[in-house]
Amino acid sequence: MEFVMNKLLGIMAAIDRGLAFIIKPVVVFISLAVAIMLAYGIFTRAVLNAPVFGLEELVLLGAMWLYMLGAVLASRERSHLSADFIQVICKNKTVIRVMHMIATLISLFMAFMFATWSFDLLAWGVSKGQTSTVLKLPWYFSQGSLFFASVLFIFYLFRDLISDFRDVCSANQAVAEAEKQY
């Protein structure tokens, strides 16, 4: 069983490296583009008194993708916000590992709910054909970021669940082996 989990985690690590290779430069590019567009928009509005129409639409589109890809990177590194109070009230490592796995299961369930909702929103946006006011960009360009991120959340949470399960199993196996020695 542990061999299968390790093999699956190895495959997921390879996929993760490929995703990170693509997502990190995209996040840098979008960050720079949003910063430049904001600065340019402020300059043209405040100094030249000639606002650039449609620039806010591009900033919004970039910000949506930037926010969601940033959340994906946080999920990838398990650096997203969490409230791990179990470690404060309990010192039993097995209980902590099990509670961590339960938290990952709950997060995975929520990610599936988010994916369902975001897919419905994306499908609705495609069917309605709504566009932005000035540049006539389809709204599903920004709505797609929600679905894309939710799929990657599921991927990373599934990876975390396998890792948590492996940790719980190996800890239980170590305890069982220690009990056999006595």
Coordinates of C-alpha atoms in Angstrom, one line a residue:
M1 CA 0.0 0.0 0.0
E2 CA 2.8 2.4 0.9
F3 CA 4.5 1.6 -2.4
V4 CA 1.4 2.6 -4.3
M5 CA 1.0 5.8 -2.4
N6 CA 4.7 6.7 -2.9
K7 CA 4.4 5.9 -6.6
L8 CA 1.3 8.1 -6.9
L9 CA 2.9 10.9 -5.0
G10 CA 6.0 10.7 -7.3
I11 CA 3.8 11.0 -10.4
M12 CA 1.9 13.9 -8.8
A13 CA 5.3 15.6 -7.9
A14 CA 6.3 15.4 -11.6
I15 CA 3.0 17.0 -12.6
D16 CA 3.4 19.6 -9.9
R17 CA 6.9 20.5 -11.2
G18 CA 5.4 21.0 -14.7
L19 CA 2.6 23.1 -13.3
A20 CA 4.9 25.3 -11.2
F21 CA 7.2 25.8 -14.3
I22 CA 4.2 27.3 -16.1
I23 CA 2.3 29.0 -13.3
K24 CA 5.2 30.9 -11.7
P25 CA 6.3 32.9 -14.8
V26 CA 2.6 33.6 -15.6
V27 CA 2.1 35.0 -12.1
V28 CA 5.2 37.2 -12.5
F29 CA 4.0 38.4 -16.0
I30 CA 0.5 39.1 -14.8
S31 CA 1.8 40.9 -11.7
L32 CA 4.0 43.2 -13.8
A33 CA 1.2 43.7 -16.4
V34 CA -1.3 44.7 -13.7
A35 CA 1.2 47.0 -12.0
I36 CA 2.1 48.7 -15.3
M37 CA -1.5 49.1 -16.4
L38 CA -2.5 50.6 -13.0
A39 CA 0.4 53.0 -13.1
Y40 CA -0.3 53.9 -16.7
G41 CA -4.0 54.4 -15.9
I42 CA -3.3 56.6 -13.0
F43 CA -0.8 58.7 -15.0
T44 CA -3.1 59.2 -17.9
R45 CA -6.1 60.0 -15.7
A46 CA -4.3 62.3 -13.2
V47 CA -1.5 63.9 -15.3
L48 CA -2.8 63.8 -18.9
N49 CA -6.5 64.1 -17.9
A50 CA -7.2 61.5 -20.6
P51 CA -8.4 58.2 -19.1
V52 CA -7.8 55.1 -21.0
F53 CA -11.1 53.4 -21.5
G54 CA -11.1 49.7 -21.0
L55 CA -8.0 49.6 -19.0
E56 CA -9.9 48.7 -15.9
E57 CA -11.4 45.7 -17.6
L58 CA -7.9 44.4 -18.4
V59 CA -6.8 45.1 -14.8
L60 CA -9.8 43.2 -13.5
L61 CA -9.1 40.2 -15.8
G62 CA -5.5 40.1 -14.8
A63 CA -6.3 40.5 -11.1
M64 CA -8.8 37.6 -11.2
W65 CA -6.2 35.3 -12.7
L66 CA -3.4 36.6 -10.4
Y67 CA -5.5 36.1 -7.3
M68 CA -6.6 32.6 -8.3
L69 CA -3.1 31.5 -9.5
G70 CA -1.6 32.9 -6.2
A71 CA -4.1 30.8 -4.3
V72 CA -3.1 27.8 -6.3
L73 CA 0.6 28.4 -5.5
A74 CA -0.3 28.8 -1.8
S75 CA -2.2 25.5 -2.0
R76 CA 0.8 23.9 -3.7
E77 CA 3.1 24.9 -0.9
R78 CA 0.5 24.4 1.8
S79 CA 1.1 28.0 2.9
H80 CA -2.5 29.1 2.8
L81 CA -4.2 30.3 5.9
S82 CA -5.1 27.7 8.4
A83 CA -6.2 27.5 12.1
D84 CA -4.3 24.5 13.6
F85 CA -5.4 24.8 17.2
I86 CA -5.2 21.0 17.6
Q87 CA -1.4 21.3 18.2
V88 CA -2.0 23.7 21.0
I89 CA -4.6 21.6 22.9
C90 CA -3.2 18.1 22.1
K91 CA 0.4 16.8 22.1
N92 CA -0.4 13.3 20.8
K93 CA 1.2 13.1 17.3
T94 CA -1.3 10.5 16.1
V95 CA -4.2 12.6 17.0
I96 CA -2.6 15.6 15.3
R97 CA -2.0 13.6 12.1
V98 CA -5.5 12.3 12.0
M99 CA -7.0 15.7 12.6
H100 CA -4.8 17.1 9.9
M101 CA -6.1 14.4 7.5
I102 CA -9.7 15.2 8.5
A103 CA -9.0 18.9 7.8
T104 CA -7.6 18.0 4.4
L105 CA -10.7 15.8 3.7
I106 CA -13.0 18.7 4.5
S107 CA -10.9 21.1 2.3
L108 CA -11.1 18.5 -0.5
F109 CA -14.9 18.4 -0.2
M110 CA -15.1 22.2 -0.2
A111 CA -12.8 22.3 -3.3
F112 CA -15.2 19.9 -5.1
M113 CA -18.1 22.1 -4.2
F114 CA -16.1 25.1 -5.4
A115 CA -15.3 23.3 -8.7
T116 CA -19.0 22.5 -9.2
W117 CA -20.0 26.0 -8.6
S118 CA -17.3 27.5 -10.7
F119 CA -18.0 25.1 -13.6
D120 CA -21.7 26.1 -13.5
L121 CA -20.7 29.8 -13.5
L122 CA -18.3 29.2 -16.4
A123 CA -21.0 27.3 -18.4
W124 CA -23.5 30.0 -17.6
G125 CA -21.1 32.7 -18.8
V126 CA -20.4 30.8 -22.0
S127 CA -24.1 30.3 -22.7
K128 CA -25.1 33.9 -22.0
G129 CA -22.3 35.4 -24.0
Q130 CA -21.9 38.3 -21.7
T131 CA -19.0 40.7 -22.5
S132 CA -17.3 43.6 -20.8
T133 CA -18.6 47.1 -21.6
V134 CA -15.7 48.7 -23.4
L135 CA -13.4 46.0 -24.9
K136 CA -16.2 43.4 -25.3
L137 CA -14.1 40.7 -23.6
P138 CA -16.2 37.6 -22.8
W139 CA -16.8 37.4 -19.0
Y140 CA -15.9 33.7 -19.1
F141 CA -12.2 34.8 -19.5
S142 CA -12.2 35.9 -15.9
Q143 CA -14.7 33.2 -14.7
G144 CA -12.4 30.6 -16.2
S145 CA -9.8 31.4 -13.6
L146 CA -12.2 30.2 -10.8
F147 CA -12.7 26.8 -12.5
F148 CA -9.0 26.4 -13.4
A149 CA -7.9 27.2 -9.9
S150 CA -10.6 24.9 -8.3
V151 CA -9.3 21.9 -10.4
L152 CA -5.8 22.6 -9.3
F153 CA -7.0 22.9 -5.7
I154 CA -8.5 19.4 -6.0
F155 CA -5.2 18.1 -7.4
Y156 CA -3.1 19.6 -4.6
L157 CA -5.6 18.6 -1.8
F158 CA -5.7 15.0 -3.2
R159 CA -1.9 15.0 -3.1
D160 CA -2.0 16.3 0.5
L161 CA -4.6 13.7 1.5
I162 CA -2.5 10.9 0.2
S163 CA 0.5 12.3 2.0
D164 CA -1.5 12.7 5.2
F165 CA -2.9 9.2 4.9
R166 CA 0.6 7.8 4.4
D167 CA 1.9 9.7 7.4
V168 CA -1.0 8.3 9.6
C169 CA -0.4 4.8 8.3
S170 CA 3.4 4.9 8.8
A171 CA 3.0 6.3 12.3
N172 CA 0.5 3.6 13.2
Q173 CA 2.8 1.0 11.8
A174 CA 5.7 2.4 13.8
V175 CA 3.6 2.2 17.0
A176 CA 2.6 -1.4 16.2
E177 CA 6.2 -2.4 15.7
A178 CA 7.2 -0.7 18.9
E179 CA 4.5 -2.6 20.8
K180 CA 5.7 -5.9 19.4
Q181 CA 9.1 -5.3 20.8
Y182 CA 7.8 -5.1 24.3

